[in-house]
Coordinates of C-alpha atoms and ligand atoms in Angstrom, one line a residue:
M1 CA 6.7 22.8 -16.8
T2 CA 3.3 21.5 -15.4
P3 CA 3.5 18.4 -13.7
I4 CA 2.6 15.0 -14.9
E5 CA -0.9 14.4 -13.8
F6 CA -2.3 11.5 -12.9
I7 CA -5.6 10.7 -14.5
P8 CA -8.0 7.5 -15.0
S9 CA -8.6 8.2 -18.5
S10 CA -4.6 8.1 -19.6
D11 CA -3.4 5.1 -21.6
F12 CA 0.2 4.9 -19.8
A13 CA 1.0 3.6 -16.8
I14 CA 3.9 3.4 -14.0
G15 CA 4.7 -0.9 -14.0
V16 CA 7.4 -1.8 -11.0
D17 CA 8.2 -5.5 -10.5
I18 CA 9.3 -6.3 -7.3
G19 CA 12.0 -9.2 -6.9
G20 CA 14.1 -10.6 -4.6
T21 CA 17.5 -9.8 -6.6
K22 CA 15.6 -7.0 -9.3
I23 CA 13.2 -4.6 -9.3
N24 CA 11.9 -3.2 -12.6
A25 CA 10.3 -0.3 -13.6
G26 CA 9.1 1.2 -16.9
I27 CA 6.2 3.1 -17.9
I28 CA 3.8 1.0 -20.2
D29 CA 0.9 1.9 -22.5
R30 CA -2.7 0.2 -22.2
N31 CA -1.3 -2.5 -25.3
G32 CA 1.4 -3.4 -23.1
Q33 CA 4.2 -2.0 -25.1
I34 CA 7.0 -0.4 -23.3
L35 CA 8.4 3.3 -24.0
L36 CA 10.9 3.5 -21.0
Q37 CA 12.6 1.2 -18.2
H38 CA 15.0 1.2 -15.8
H39 CA 16.4 -1.3 -13.5
L40 CA 17.7 -1.6 -10.2
P41 CA 19.0 -4.3 -7.9
T42 CA 17.0 -4.9 -4.6
L43 CA 19.6 -4.6 -2.1
A44 CA 17.1 -6.3 0.1
Q45 CA 19.4 -6.7 3.0
Q46 CA 19.4 -3.6 3.7
G47 CA 15.6 -2.6 3.6
E48 CA 15.8 -0.1 1.2
V49 CA 13.2 -1.5 -1.2
L50 CA 11.2 1.0 -1.1
N51 CA 13.1 3.8 -2.0
Q52 CA 14.2 2.1 -4.3
V53 CA 11.0 2.2 -5.8
K54 CA 10.4 5.6 -5.1
T55 CA 13.9 6.5 -6.9
L56 CA 13.1 4.1 -9.8
I57 CA 9.6 6.1 -10.3
S58 CA 10.7 9.3 -9.5
K59 CA 13.0 8.8 -12.9
L60 CA 10.7 7.6 -15.2
L61 CA 8.4 10.6 -14.3
S62 CA 11.0 13.7 -15.3
E63 CA 11.9 11.1 -18.4
Y64 CA 8.5 10.7 -19.6
H65 CA 8.7 14.5 -20.0
Y66 CA 11.5 15.2 -21.3
S67 CA 11.8 12.0 -24.3
F68 CA 8.5 11.7 -25.1
D69 CA 6.5 14.9 -24.0
G70 CA 4.4 12.5 -21.3
T71 CA 1.7 14.9 -19.5
S72 CA -0.4 12.2 -18.2
L73 CA -0.6 8.8 -16.7
K74 CA -3.1 6.4 -15.4
G75 CA -1.5 5.6 -11.7
I76 CA 1.1 3.0 -10.5
G77 CA 0.5 -1.1 -10.7
I78 CA 3.0 -3.0 -8.0
G79 CA 4.1 -6.6 -8.7
S80 CA 5.9 -7.8 -5.8
A81 CA 7.3 -10.9 -4.3
G82 CA 5.5 -11.8 -1.5
Q83 CA 2.2 -12.4 -0.3
I84 CA 0.0 -9.2 -0.7
D85 CA -2.8 -8.0 0.9
W86 CA -5.2 -7.2 -2.1
N87 CA -7.1 -5.0 -1.0
K88 CA -4.9 -2.7 1.6
G89 CA -1.6 -3.2 -1.3
S90 CA 0.4 -4.1 1.5
I91 CA 2.8 -6.9 1.8
R92 CA 1.3 -9.7 4.4
Y93 CA 4.3 -12.2 4.2
A94 CA 7.8 -11.7 2.8
N95 CA 10.2 -14.3 3.7
S96 CA 14.2 -14.0 4.6
L97 CA 15.2 -12.9 0.8
I98 CA 13.8 -9.9 1.5
P99 CA 14.1 -9.1 5.5
G100 CA 11.6 -6.4 7.1
Y101 CA 9.7 -6.3 4.1
T102 CA 6.4 -8.5 5.7
G103 CA 4.4 -5.3 6.6
T104 CA 5.3 -2.3 4.4
K105 CA 2.4 -0.2 3.1
L106 CA 3.2 -0.2 -0.8
K107 CA 0.3 1.3 -2.0
D108 CA -0.7 4.1 1.0
E109 CA 3.2 5.2 1.2
L110 CA 3.2 5.3 -2.7
E111 CA -0.4 7.0 -3.3
H112 CA 1.3 9.0 -0.8
E113 CA 4.3 10.1 -2.3
F114 CA 3.0 10.8 -6.1
T115 CA -0.3 11.4 -5.4
A116 CA -1.8 9.2 -7.8
S117 CA -3.7 5.5 -8.0
V118 CA -1.6 2.8 -6.6
I119 CA -2.4 -0.9 -7.2
V120 CA -0.4 -4.0 -5.6
D121 CA -0.8 -7.1 -6.1
N122 CA 1.8 -10.6 -6.6
D123 CA 4.4 -10.6 -9.3
V124 CA 3.1 -13.8 -10.5
N125 CA -0.8 -12.3 -10.6
C126 CA 0.9 -10.2 -12.5
L127 CA 2.5 -12.3 -15.2
A128 CA -0.7 -13.8 -15.8
L129 CA -2.3 -10.4 -16.8
T130 CA 0.4 -9.7 -19.2
E131 CA 0.0 -13.4 -20.4
K132 CA -4.1 -12.9 -21.0
Y133 CA -3.6 -9.9 -22.9
L134 CA -0.2 -10.9 -24.8
G135 CA 1.0 -14.2 -24.4
A136 CA 0.0 -18.1 -24.1
A137 CA -3.4 -16.9 -22.2
Q138 CA -5.2 -14.8 -25.1
N139 CA -8.4 -15.8 -25.9
K140 CA -8.7 -18.3 -23.2
R141 CA -10.7 -18.1 -20.6
N142 CA -8.9 -21.3 -17.3
V143 CA -5.2 -20.9 -17.7
I144 CA -2.9 -22.1 -14.5
C145 CA 0.3 -20.0 -14.3
L146 CA 3.7 -21.0 -12.9
T147 CA 7.3 -19.6 -12.2
L148 CA 10.2 -21.3 -11.7
G149 CA 12.7 -19.1 -10.2
T150 CA 13.9 -18.7 -6.6
G151 CA 11.0 -20.1 -5.6
V152 CA 7.8 -21.8 -7.4
G153 CA 5.3 -18.5 -8.1
G154 CA 1.7 -19.5 -9.2
A155 CA -1.2 -17.7 -10.4
I156 CA -4.9 -19.2 -11.4
L157 CA -6.6 -17.4 -14.4
I158 CA -10.8 -18.7 -14.2
D159 CA -13.2 -17.5 -16.2
G160 CA -11.1 -14.6 -17.4
K161 CA -10.3 -13.6 -13.9
I162 CA -6.8 -13.9 -11.4
I163 CA -8.4 -15.8 -8.0
H164 CA -7.6 -13.5 -5.1
G165 CA -9.2 -16.3 -2.6
A166 CA -9.8 -14.4 0.7
W167 CA -7.3 -11.8 0.8
G168 CA -4.7 -11.9 -1.8
G169 CA -3.1 -15.2 -0.9
A170 CA -4.4 -17.5 -3.5
A171 CA -2.3 -19.6 -6.1
E172 CA 0.8 -20.6 -3.2
I173 CA 1.6 -23.5 -6.3
G174 CA 5.0 -23.6 -4.8
H175 CA 3.8 -24.9 -1.5
M176 CA 1.0 -27.7 -2.8
T177 CA 2.8 -31.3 -1.2
V178 CA 4.2 -33.8 -3.8
D179 CA 5.6 -35.5 -2.1
F180 CA 4.4 -36.2 2.1
N181 CA 7.4 -37.8 3.1
G182 CA 9.2 -35.1 1.2
V183 CA 12.6 -33.0 2.4
P184 CA 11.0 -29.8 5.0
C185 CA 10.0 -27.1 3.6
H186 CA 10.7 -23.5 5.2
C187 CA 6.9 -22.7 5.0
G188 CA 6.3 -25.5 7.5
S189 CA 5.4 -28.3 5.6
I190 CA 6.9 -31.5 3.9
G191 CA 7.9 -32.5 0.1
C192 CA 6.7 -29.0 -1.7
L193 CA 7.0 -28.4 -4.8
E194 CA 9.2 -25.9 -4.4
Q195 CA 11.5 -28.3 -2.5
Y196 CA 12.0 -29.8 -6.5
A197 CA 11.4 -27.3 -9.2
S198 CA 12.7 -24.2 -7.8
G199 CA 16.0 -22.9 -8.7
T200 CA 16.8 -23.3 -5.3
G201 CA 15.4 -26.5 -5.1
I202 CA 17.3 -27.7 -8.1
A203 CA 20.4 -27.1 -6.6
W204 CA 19.8 -28.5 -3.5
R205 CA 18.8 -31.7 -4.7
M206 CA 21.6 -31.8 -6.6
Q207 CA 24.2 -30.7 -3.7
E208 CA 22.2 -33.7 -1.9
L209 CA 22.7 -36.2 -4.7
L210 CA 26.6 -35.3 -5.0
M211 CA 27.3 -35.4 -1.4
K212 CA 25.6 -39.5 -1.1
Q213 CA 27.8 -40.1 -4.1
G214 CA 30.9 -38.6 -2.2
I215 CA 31.6 -35.7 -4.5
G216 CA 31.9 -32.3 -2.5
T217 CA 29.2 -29.7 -1.9
T218 CA 30.7 -26.8 -3.3
Q219 CA 27.6 -24.3 -4.6
I220 CA 26.1 -25.4 -8.3
E221 CA 23.4 -23.4 -8.9
A222 CA 20.1 -24.8 -11.1
K223 CA 21.7 -23.1 -14.4
K224 CA 24.7 -24.8 -14.4
I225 CA 22.6 -28.4 -13.6
I226 CA 20.2 -27.7 -16.5
A227 CA 23.0 -27.0 -19.2
D228 CA 24.8 -30.5 -17.5
W229 CA 21.0 -32.0 -18.5
I230 CA 21.2 -30.8 -22.2
K231 CA 24.5 -32.3 -22.3
G232 CA 23.5 -35.7 -21.2
D233 CA 24.9 -36.0 -17.6
P234 CA 23.3 -39.0 -15.3
T235 CA 24.0 -36.9 -12.1
A236 CA 22.0 -33.5 -13.5
A237 CA 19.1 -36.1 -14.9
L238 CA 18.8 -37.2 -12.1
V239 CA 18.0 -33.8 -10.7
M240 CA 16.2 -32.7 -13.4
N241 CA 14.1 -35.5 -13.9
Q242 CA 12.8 -35.8 -10.0
A243 CA 11.9 -32.1 -10.3
I244 CA 9.6 -32.8 -13.9
A245 CA 8.0 -35.6 -11.8
A246 CA 6.9 -33.0 -9.6
L247 CA 5.7 -30.4 -11.7
G248 CA 3.7 -32.6 -13.5
S249 CA 2.2 -34.4 -10.3
A250 CA 1.4 -30.6 -9.3
I251 CA 0.3 -29.2 -12.8
A252 CA -1.9 -33.0 -12.4
S253 CA -3.1 -32.4 -9.5
L254 CA -4.3 -28.8 -10.3
V255 CA -6.0 -29.8 -13.8
H256 CA -8.4 -32.3 -12.2
I257 CA -9.1 -28.8 -10.2
F258 CA -9.6 -25.9 -12.5
N259 CA -10.1 -28.3 -15.7
P260 CA -7.4 -25.4 -17.5
E261 CA -7.0 -25.2 -21.2
A262 CA -3.5 -24.7 -21.1
I263 CA -0.7 -24.2 -18.5
I264 CA 2.4 -21.6 -18.9
I265 CA 5.4 -21.8 -17.1
G266 CA 7.9 -19.1 -17.4
G267 CA 11.1 -17.6 -14.8
G268 CA 14.7 -18.6 -15.0
V269 CA 14.0 -23.1 -14.6
A270 CA 12.0 -22.6 -17.3
E271 CA 15.0 -21.0 -20.2
A272 CA 15.6 -24.4 -20.1
G273 CA 12.8 -24.1 -22.9
A274 CA 11.5 -27.2 -25.1
P275 CA 13.1 -30.3 -23.3
L276 CA 11.4 -29.2 -19.8
I277 CA 8.6 -28.0 -21.4
D278 CA 8.1 -31.6 -23.1
G279 CA 9.3 -33.6 -20.3
I280 CA 6.6 -31.5 -17.9
K281 CA 3.5 -32.1 -20.3
A282 CA 4.6 -36.0 -20.7
E283 CA 4.5 -36.4 -16.8
M284 CA 1.1 -34.6 -16.8
K285 CA -0.6 -36.6 -19.2
K286 CA 1.0 -39.9 -17.6
R287 CA -0.5 -38.8 -14.1
A288 CA -3.7 -36.8 -14.9
M289 CA -6.9 -38.5 -16.3
S290 CA -7.5 -38.6 -20.2
S291 CA -10.5 -36.7 -20.8
L292 CA -9.2 -33.9 -18.5
V293 CA -5.7 -33.4 -19.4
E294 CA -6.7 -34.3 -22.9
G295 CA -6.3 -31.0 -25.5
V296 CA -3.8 -29.0 -22.6
D297 CA -1.4 -27.7 -23.4
I298 CA 2.0 -26.1 -21.8
F299 CA 3.6 -22.8 -23.3
A300 CA 6.7 -20.4 -22.5
A301 CA 5.9 -17.6 -20.8
Y302 CA 5.6 -14.4 -22.7
K303 CA 8.3 -11.4 -22.6
G304 CA 10.6 -14.1 -19.8
N305 CA 11.5 -11.2 -17.5
L306 CA 9.6 -8.4 -18.7
G307 CA 6.3 -9.7 -18.2
G308 CA 5.9 -8.9 -14.8
M309 CA 6.5 -5.3 -15.3
I310 CA 4.2 -4.8 -17.9
G311 CA 1.4 -7.0 -16.0
A312 CA 2.1 -4.6 -13.3
A313 CA 1.1 -1.5 -15.4
L314 CA -1.7 -3.0 -17.0
Q315 CA -3.4 -3.4 -13.4
L316 CA -4.8 -0.3 -14.0
W317 CA -6.8 -1.2 -16.8
E318 CA -7.6 -5.1 -15.7
Y319 CA -9.1 -3.4 -12.0
E320 CA -10.2 0.0 -13.6
E321 CA -12.9 0.2 -10.0
M322 CA -9.5 -0.4 -7.9
G323 CA -7.8 2.1 -9.2
T324 CA -10.0 5.2 -9.3
R325 CA -11.5 3.8 -6.1
V326 CA -8.4 6.6 -4.7
N327 CA -9.3 10.0 -4.1
L328 CA -6.6 11.9 -6.1
Q329 CA -5.5 15.5 -5.2
S330 CA -5.3 15.8 -8.5
A331 CA -8.6 15.3 -9.5
D332 CA -9.7 17.0 -6.7
K333 CA -8.4 20.3 -8.2
I334 CA -10.5 20.1 -11.6
Ligands
LIG401 ZN1 6.5 -25.0 1.2

């Protein structure tokens, strides 16, 4: 059996989304359709992230042969949690959610292992690519994406392009200050959006409130708080109204800075659906200048959790130049 070749003209690529709890990997075509997919828990504490990614890719490669008679792939696209050095394709910084992950040279390691061109970016930037080609950002040039999960992530699309900043660290929207007298954040700042609007932040705020009310401090998940809020629980409403105010205020600032056409919100917290989206919309409109906010709509992210994996693969076509910069051994042989 001839090995699968990595060639620039292929219409298929591997996409891997590395999150704090789960790694999703799949073979995706250039239209964003998923041919094959596999998932593994991240095993963050065991420092196994890189090996797990390699395992998933190997599995996909062998199944691609057998199930689809696949012979070529364009490359490997990775979307990862943490701050990514975009040119080097390495993890510049990852917090304690994935211990020991900082410094991992994903691009170098995977290029060496699979003799493939590899592009690595932040997971939310990958999600934004999926939105650009398949989701609510289609036919739009200026869009802001937020993901409300364990943390709050961001991506900013300006003139049709994702902005990366000096080395890839741009759009840390979760660490915009929304209350300069607010609660301390693990990043060193105070009153960051993430402290109020991430799943973790929502749970902390609820615990704080219950302690003040003298009602125990047992662990509560954001999912339950959101469900209680939708059912009309007044304490859950206090926490969620604070999250909505924090999001509305951050988004109003972003609207003033970037003049976007749309805002897209994804992540576990966004599964709250219409009550959350409508709440944020109202709060944004209240806080932003009407000339700028007029016509700006807020949408839920495309395909929920798989958007990151799809976008990771789409990088191979979005950044053709970056992908072909690698001097592939397979190409050398031709
Ligand atoms: Zn922060």
